[in-house]
């Protein structure tokens, strides 16, 4: 959280100062003096730039603030194109939207997660406190509890196995995350799976497309060919599988294949993105086309997030309902059945 806060404050200050026509050095000096949260970062970057390092290289080498890959690549693209103020303005808009989306997701999940947590607490209370006491209660009333004892033992085994399976799944997810962080193939496979997930895959696809379109527009505006721009802009995409597909598209075009033929192999791109590119190929007006695409995919990104959240909230509430049903079937019904038999 601290890392994200530093990046957010740094980008906000740099965006405002660079838009006021200050140089990078002047902006870093002022940022270091007015914002304590990112003062160390600004001083480090100033020191590196004074030693002859570019801003993009200094951000790349920074080891105490973990900048995302897309951030590093967009700053590199900005220095190549000379649009440093425009890129920081766009980066701040992106981080602002990302922060707003995180808050929106958290707000939507707060109630269903609370319901699930309460259900689990109730289940553990019955498991730990109610079940062990119930045999003693029945014996006080001279009721035969052998059937209930057998049922309780069977259900306790089921619950224990379920808990073991749950923690095994958590452990497996942790291992997958470690593979994702360390292995290039692991990152690719998991990124590919994420893009195929219902709801979230569409949302991630629109985020990647928005970043790609922004980078392509910036590079093509400054005279870079479309093929070279694709190769460079692939690094601005955070999803590994999506980025690799952009690189493959660039290689196909460089080998002489047509854009339409190359796009047929790209199954991660939104359909409208391919349509926009085909239109721009015919008109030859790439810069204006990318500006329109950026605006379009910003809007589509918001729509995709709203749809994803509208699916996510009832999903967690349904999950809480399933947990309650299991609780009743495995813990409560056997007790009432035994009581009914005893009476």
Short mmCIF file of C-alpha atoms in Angstrom, two decimals:
data_model
loop_
_atom_site.label_atom_id
_atom_site.label_comp_id
_atom_site.label_asym_id
_atom_site.label_seq_id
_atom_site.Cartn_x
_atom_site.Cartn_y
_atom_site.Cartn_z
CA UNK A 1 0.00 0.00 0.00
CA UNK A 2 2.86 2.38 0.83
CA UNK A 3 4.47 1.62 -2.55
CA UNK A 4 1.23 2.47 -4.38
CA UNK A 5 0.82 5.67 -2.36
CA UNK A 6 4.35 6.84 -3.24
CA UNK A 7 3.81 6.16 -6.97
CA UNK A 8 0.41 7.89 -6.89
CA UNK A 9 1.73 11.03 -5.14
CA UNK A 10 4.85 11.15 -7.33
CA UNK A 11 2.81 10.89 -10.54
CA UNK A 12 0.28 13.48 -9.36
CA UNK A 13 2.97 16.05 -8.51
CA UNK A 14 5.05 15.41 -11.63
CA UNK A 15 1.95 15.67 -13.83
CA UNK A 16 1.00 19.08 -12.38
CA UNK A 17 4.55 20.47 -12.49
CA UNK A 18 5.41 19.25 -15.99
CA UNK A 19 2.12 20.61 -17.33
CA UNK A 20 3.23 24.01 -15.93
CA UNK A 21 6.16 23.85 -18.43
CA UNK A 22 8.81 23.10 -15.81
CA UNK A 23 11.74 20.84 -16.69
CA UNK A 24 12.09 17.34 -15.26
CA UNK A 25 14.87 18.48 -12.89
CA UNK A 26 12.88 21.48 -11.66
CA UNK A 27 9.79 19.32 -11.17
CA UNK A 28 11.73 16.73 -9.17
CA UNK A 29 13.30 19.43 -6.95
CA UNK A 30 9.92 20.99 -6.14
CA UNK A 31 8.30 17.56 -5.66
CA UNK A 32 11.05 16.57 -3.21
CA UNK A 33 10.50 19.72 -1.14
CA UNK A 34 6.69 19.79 -1.02
CA UNK A 35 5.79 16.11 -0.64
CA UNK A 36 7.45 14.13 2.15
CA UNK A 37 5.87 10.89 0.99
CA UNK A 38 7.88 10.78 -2.25
CA UNK A 39 10.81 13.02 -1.19
CA UNK A 40 13.33 10.12 -1.08
CA UNK A 41 12.27 8.94 -4.53
CA UNK A 42 12.62 12.41 -6.07
CA UNK A 43 16.05 12.94 -4.49
CA UNK A 44 17.21 9.56 -5.79
CA UNK A 45 15.97 10.33 -9.33
CA UNK A 46 17.63 13.78 -9.22
CA UNK A 47 20.93 12.19 -8.20
CA UNK A 48 20.74 9.65 -11.03
CA UNK A 49 19.80 12.27 -13.64
CA UNK A 50 22.66 14.53 -12.47
CA UNK A 51 25.01 11.59 -13.06
CA UNK A 52 23.87 11.40 -16.69
CA UNK A 53 21.12 8.75 -16.40
CA UNK A 54 17.80 9.30 -18.14
CA UNK A 55 14.59 9.49 -16.11
CA UNK A 56 13.35 6.20 -17.59
CA UNK A 57 16.62 4.41 -16.68
CA UNK A 58 16.58 5.91 -13.18
CA UNK A 59 13.02 4.66 -12.60
CA UNK A 60 14.04 1.24 -13.98
CA UNK A 61 16.99 1.00 -11.55
CA UNK A 62 15.03 2.21 -8.50
CA UNK A 63 14.92 -0.72 -6.05
CA UNK A 64 13.04 0.77 -3.08
CA UNK A 65 9.93 1.74 -5.07
CA UNK A 66 8.48 -1.02 -7.27
CA UNK A 67 7.13 0.71 -10.39
CA UNK A 68 4.83 -1.48 -12.54
CA UNK A 69 6.22 -2.62 -15.94
CA UNK A 70 3.72 -0.50 -17.90
CA UNK A 71 4.80 2.60 -15.94
CA UNK A 72 8.49 2.08 -16.76
CA UNK A 73 7.77 1.46 -20.43
CA UNK A 74 5.46 4.45 -20.81
CA UNK A 75 8.08 6.77 -19.28
CA UNK A 76 10.62 5.28 -21.69
CA UNK A 77 8.21 5.88 -24.58
CA UNK A 78 7.65 9.45 -23.34
CA UNK A 79 11.36 10.23 -23.44
CA UNK A 80 11.68 8.71 -26.91
CA UNK A 81 8.76 10.77 -28.21
CA UNK A 82 9.39 13.99 -26.25
CA UNK A 83 5.86 13.90 -24.75
CA UNK A 84 6.91 13.60 -21.11
CA UNK A 85 4.26 15.97 -19.71
CA UNK A 86 1.48 14.30 -21.73
CA UNK A 87 2.52 10.83 -20.54
CA UNK A 88 2.63 11.83 -16.86
CA UNK A 89 -0.79 13.44 -17.23
CA UNK A 90 -2.12 10.22 -18.75
CA UNK A 91 -0.39 8.10 -16.11
CA UNK A 92 -2.00 10.11 -13.34
CA UNK A 93 -5.42 9.80 -14.98
CA UNK A 94 -4.86 6.05 -15.22
CA UNK A 95 -3.74 5.71 -11.57
CA UNK A 96 -6.67 7.87 -10.47
CA UNK A 97 -9.11 5.66 -12.37
CA UNK A 98 -7.39 2.53 -10.97
CA UNK A 99 -7.71 3.86 -7.41
CA UNK A 100 -11.37 4.68 -7.98
CA UNK A 101 -11.97 1.17 -9.38
CA UNK A 102 -10.26 -0.46 -6.37
CA UNK A 103 -12.45 1.52 -3.99
CA UNK A 104 -15.53 0.60 -6.03
CA UNK A 105 -14.63 -3.12 -5.94
CA UNK A 106 -13.91 -3.01 -2.20
CA UNK A 107 -17.21 -1.27 -1.49
CA UNK A 108 -19.12 -3.86 -3.57
CA UNK A 109 -17.43 -6.80 -1.83
CA UNK A 110 -17.65 -5.50 1.74
CA UNK A 111 -21.14 -6.83 2.52
CA UNK A 112 -20.89 -10.30 0.87
CA UNK A 113 -17.43 -10.92 2.40
CA UNK A 114 -18.81 -9.94 5.81
CA UNK A 115 -21.67 -12.44 5.34
CA UNK A 116 -19.21 -15.22 4.38
CA UNK A 117 -16.94 -14.41 7.33
CA UNK A 118 -19.92 -14.46 9.73
CA UNK A 119 -21.07 -17.81 8.31
CA UNK A 120 -17.62 -19.35 8.83
CA UNK A 121 -17.49 -18.00 12.40
CA UNK A 122 -20.90 -19.53 13.18
CA UNK A 123 -19.80 -22.87 11.70
CA UNK A 124 -16.65 -22.93 13.84
CA UNK A 125 -18.65 -21.99 16.95
CA UNK A 126 -21.04 -24.89 16.42
CA UNK A 127 -18.18 -27.24 15.57
CA UNK A 128 -16.01 -26.35 18.57
CA UNK A 129 -18.61 -25.55 21.25
CA UNK A 130 -22.06 -26.96 20.40
CA UNK A 131 -21.18 -30.45 19.13
CA UNK A 132 -18.96 -31.50 22.07
CA UNK A 133 -21.62 -30.34 24.55
CA UNK A 134 -24.58 -31.99 22.88
CA UNK A 135 -23.88 -35.62 23.82
CA UNK A 136 -23.66 -34.62 27.48
CA UNK A 137 -26.98 -32.76 27.21
CA UNK A 138 -28.70 -35.80 25.69
CA UNK A 139 -27.31 -38.13 28.34
CA UNK A 140 -28.71 -35.87 31.07
CA UNK A 141 -32.18 -36.47 29.62
CA UNK A 142 -31.48 -40.24 29.39
CA UNK A 143 -31.74 -40.16 25.63
CA UNK A 144 -29.84 -42.63 23.46
CA UNK A 145 -27.12 -40.65 21.78
CA UNK A 146 -25.29 -43.46 19.91
CA UNK A 147 -26.88 -42.51 16.59
CA UNK A 148 -26.09 -38.85 17.19
CA UNK A 149 -22.51 -39.68 18.22
CA UNK A 150 -21.99 -41.62 15.01
CA UNK A 151 -23.52 -38.81 12.93
CA UNK A 152 -21.44 -36.20 14.72
CA UNK A 153 -18.22 -38.13 14.18
CA UNK A 154 -19.02 -38.60 10.50
CA UNK A 155 -19.79 -34.91 10.05
CA UNK A 156 -16.72 -33.86 12.01
CA UNK A 157 -14.59 -35.93 9.63
CA UNK A 158 -16.32 -34.28 6.65
CA UNK A 159 -15.74 -30.81 8.07
CA UNK A 160 -12.09 -31.51 8.89
CA UNK A 161 -11.50 -32.84 5.37
CA UNK A 162 -13.21 -29.75 3.93
CA UNK A 163 -10.95 -27.49 6.02
CA UNK A 164 -7.86 -29.41 4.86
CA UNK A 165 -8.97 -29.12 1.23
CA UNK A 166 -9.60 -25.41 1.67
CA UNK A 167 -6.14 -24.76 3.09
CA UNK A 168 -4.59 -26.99 0.41
CA UNK A 169 -6.27 -24.82 -2.22
CA UNK A 170 -4.89 -21.69 -0.53
CA UNK A 171 -1.42 -23.26 -0.54
CA UNK A 172 -1.75 -24.19 -4.23
CA UNK A 173 -2.82 -20.65 -5.12
CA UNK A 174 0.18 -19.33 -3.21
CA UNK A 175 2.49 -21.67 -5.16
CA UNK A 176 0.91 -20.56 -8.45
CA UNK A 177 1.48 -16.95 -7.45
CA UNK A 178 5.17 -17.69 -6.73
CA UNK A 179 5.49 -19.34 -10.15
CA UNK A 180 3.81 -16.32 -11.72
CA UNK A 181 6.29 -13.96 -10.09
CA UNK A 182 9.43 -15.93 -10.96
CA UNK A 183 8.81 -17.86 -14.19
CA UNK A 184 8.19 -16.26 -17.58
CA UNK A 185 6.21 -19.30 -18.75
CA UNK A 186 4.22 -19.24 -15.52
CA UNK A 187 3.35 -15.57 -16.02
CA UNK A 188 2.25 -16.32 -19.58
CA UNK A 189 0.02 -19.28 -18.63
CA UNK A 190 -1.65 -17.48 -15.71
CA UNK A 191 -2.08 -14.29 -17.78
CA UNK A 192 -3.72 -16.35 -20.50
CA UNK A 193 -6.09 -18.00 -18.00
CA UNK A 194 -7.03 -14.57 -16.58
CA UNK A 195 -7.94 -13.29 -20.06
CA UNK A 196 -10.31 -16.26 -20.54
CA UNK A 197 -12.11 -15.81 -17.21
CA UNK A 198 -15.71 -14.58 -17.56
CA UNK A 199 -16.15 -10.94 -16.54
CA UNK A 200 -12.65 -10.19 -15.28
CA UNK A 201 -11.03 -11.34 -18.55
CA UNK A 202 -12.98 -8.78 -20.53
CA UNK A 203 -12.11 -6.08 -18.00
CA UNK A 204 -8.36 -6.88 -18.12
CA UNK A 205 -8.50 -7.01 -21.93
CA UNK A 206 -9.95 -3.49 -22.09
CA UNK A 207 -7.32 -2.15 -19.66
CA UNK A 208 -4.51 -3.64 -21.78
CA UNK A 209 -6.07 -2.31 -24.99
CA UNK A 210 -6.43 1.17 -23.49
CA UNK A 211 -2.73 1.24 -22.51
CA UNK A 212 -1.70 -0.16 -25.90
CA UNK A 213 -3.76 2.39 -27.84
CA UNK A 214 -2.38 5.28 -25.79
CA UNK A 215 1.22 4.13 -26.42
CA UNK A 216 0.62 3.54 -30.14
CA UNK A 217 -0.96 6.97 -30.56
CA UNK A 218 1.96 8.64 -28.80
CA UNK A 219 4.61 6.84 -30.87
CA UNK A 220 2.90 7.13 -34.25
CA UNK A 221 2.25 10.84 -33.60
CA UNK A 222 6.00 11.36 -33.32
CA UNK A 223 6.84 9.70 -36.62
CA UNK A 224 7.51 6.07 -35.62
CA UNK A 225 6.25 3.41 -38.03
CA UNK A 226 3.28 1.32 -36.95
CA UNK A 227 5.33 -1.91 -36.84
CA UNK A 228 8.05 -0.36 -34.65
CA UNK A 229 5.41 1.31 -32.50
CA UNK A 230 3.73 -2.06 -31.88
CA UNK A 231 7.02 -3.61 -30.83
CA UNK A 232 7.78 -0.76 -28.43
CA UNK A 233 4.24 -0.41 -27.07
CA UNK A 234 3.97 -4.11 -26.17
CA UNK A 235 6.01 -3.33 -23.05
CA UNK A 236 3.34 -0.89 -21.85
CA UNK A 237 0.85 -3.77 -21.45
CA UNK A 238 0.80 -5.37 -17.98
CA UNK A 239 -0.70 -8.73 -19.03
CA UNK A 240 2.05 -11.07 -20.31
CA UNK A 241 -0.14 -13.05 -22.74
CA UNK A 242 -1.66 -9.90 -24.25
CA UNK A 243 1.82 -8.33 -24.58
CA UNK A 244 3.18 -11.42 -26.36
CA UNK A 245 0.31 -11.32 -28.84
CA UNK A 246 1.14 -7.68 -29.63
CA UNK A 247 4.76 -8.73 -30.26
CA UNK A 248 3.63 -11.55 -32.57
CA UNK A 249 1.42 -9.08 -34.47
CA UNK A 250 4.45 -6.83 -34.92
CA UNK A 251 6.58 -9.76 -36.21
CA UNK A 252 3.86 -10.83 -38.68
CA UNK A 253 3.57 -7.31 -40.09
CA UNK A 254 7.35 -6.98 -40.32
CA UNK A 255 7.49 -10.25 -42.32
CA UNK A 256 5.16 -8.75 -44.94
CA UNK A 257 1.77 -10.15 -43.89
CA UNK A 258 -1.29 -7.95 -44.16
CA UNK A 259 -2.88 -6.45 -41.05
CA UNK A 260 -6.18 -8.29 -41.64
CA UNK A 261 -4.41 -11.64 -41.97
CA UNK A 262 -2.31 -11.03 -38.85
CA UNK A 263 -5.28 -9.93 -36.73
CA UNK A 264 -7.11 -13.22 -37.42
CA UNK A 265 -4.57 -15.00 -35.16
CA UNK A 266 -5.07 -12.51 -32.30
CA UNK A 267 -7.84 -13.88 -30.07
CA UNK A 268 -7.13 -11.65 -27.04
CA UNK A 269 -7.86 -8.33 -28.76
CA UNK A 270 -11.39 -6.94 -28.40
CA UNK A 271 -13.32 -7.20 -31.66
CA UNK A 272 -13.71 -3.43 -31.95
CA UNK A 273 -9.95 -2.93 -31.66
CA UNK A 274 -9.37 -5.11 -34.75
CA UNK A 275 -12.12 -3.23 -36.61
CA UNK A 276 -10.58 0.15 -35.73
CA UNK A 277 -7.14 -1.00 -36.94
CA UNK A 278 -8.54 -2.26 -40.25
CA UNK A 279 -10.28 1.09 -40.81
CA UNK A 280 -7.08 3.01 -39.97
CA UNK A 281 -5.17 0.80 -42.44
CA UNK A 282 -7.54 1.85 -45.21
CA UNK A 283 -7.64 5.55 -44.33
CA UNK A 284 -3.95 5.85 -43.37
CA UNK A 285 -4.87 8.22 -40.51
CA UNK A 286 -3.43 6.37 -37.53
CA UNK A 287 -3.07 9.28 -35.10
CA UNK A 288 -6.74 10.34 -35.14
CA UNK A 289 -7.87 6.73 -35.09
CA UNK A 290 -5.86 6.00 -31.93
CA UNK A 291 -7.30 9.10 -30.23
CA UNK A 292 -10.83 7.85 -30.93
CA UNK A 293 -9.93 4.34 -29.80
CA UNK A 294 -8.51 5.60 -26.51
CA UNK A 295 -11.72 7.47 -25.71
CA UNK A 296 -13.82 4.46 -26.73
CA UNK A 297 -11.92 1.91 -24.65
CA UNK A 298 -11.89 4.19 -21.58
CA UNK A 299 -15.67 4.15 -21.74
CA UNK A 300 -15.80 0.40 -22.42
CA UNK A 301 -13.47 -0.22 -19.48
CA UNK A 302 -15.91 1.48 -17.10
CA UNK A 303 -18.83 -0.52 -18.54
CA UNK A 304 -16.89 -3.81 -18.23
CA UNK A 305 -16.05 -3.05 -14.58
CA UNK A 306 -19.69 -2.29 -13.77
CA UNK A 307 -20.79 -5.57 -15.35
CA UNK A 308 -18.08 -7.49 -13.52
CA UNK A 309 -19.11 -6.01 -10.16
CA UNK A 310 -22.80 -6.66 -10.84
CA UNK A 311 -21.86 -10.35 -11.30
CA UNK A 312 -19.38 -10.49 -8.39
CA UNK A 313 -21.68 -9.32 -5.59
CA UNK A 314 -24.47 -11.90 -6.14
CA UNK A 315 -21.79 -14.59 -6.65
CA UNK A 316 -20.37 -14.02 -3.15
CA UNK A 317 -23.86 -13.84 -1.63
CA UNK A 318 -24.68 -17.16 -3.36
CA UNK A 319 -21.44 -18.60 -1.95
CA UNK A 320 -22.48 -17.49 1.54
CA UNK A 321 -25.87 -19.17 0.99
CA UNK A 322 -24.18 -22.44 -0.04
CA UNK A 323 -22.02 -22.33 3.11
CA UNK A 324 -25.13 -21.82 5.22
CA UNK A 325 -26.85 -24.73 3.48
CA UNK A 326 -23.86 -27.00 4.17
CA UNK A 327 -23.84 -25.79 7.77
CA UNK A 328 -27.50 -26.73 8.22
CA UNK A 329 -27.22 -30.09 6.45
CA UNK A 330 -24.01 -31.24 8.17
CA UNK A 331 -24.38 -29.77 11.64
CA UNK A 332 -28.00 -29.04 12.48
CA UNK A 333 -30.15 -31.67 10.71
CA UNK A 334 -28.40 -34.72 12.26
CA UNK A 335 -29.09 -33.30 15.74
CA UNK A 336 -32.81 -32.80 15.03
CA UNK A 337 -33.06 -36.25 13.40
CA UNK A 338 -31.55 -37.86 16.48
CA UNK A 339 -33.84 -35.89 18.77
CA UNK A 340 -36.85 -36.84 16.69
CA UNK A 341 -35.87 -40.53 16.90
CA UNK A 342 -35.39 -40.27 20.65
CA UNK A 343 -38.77 -38.65 21.19
#
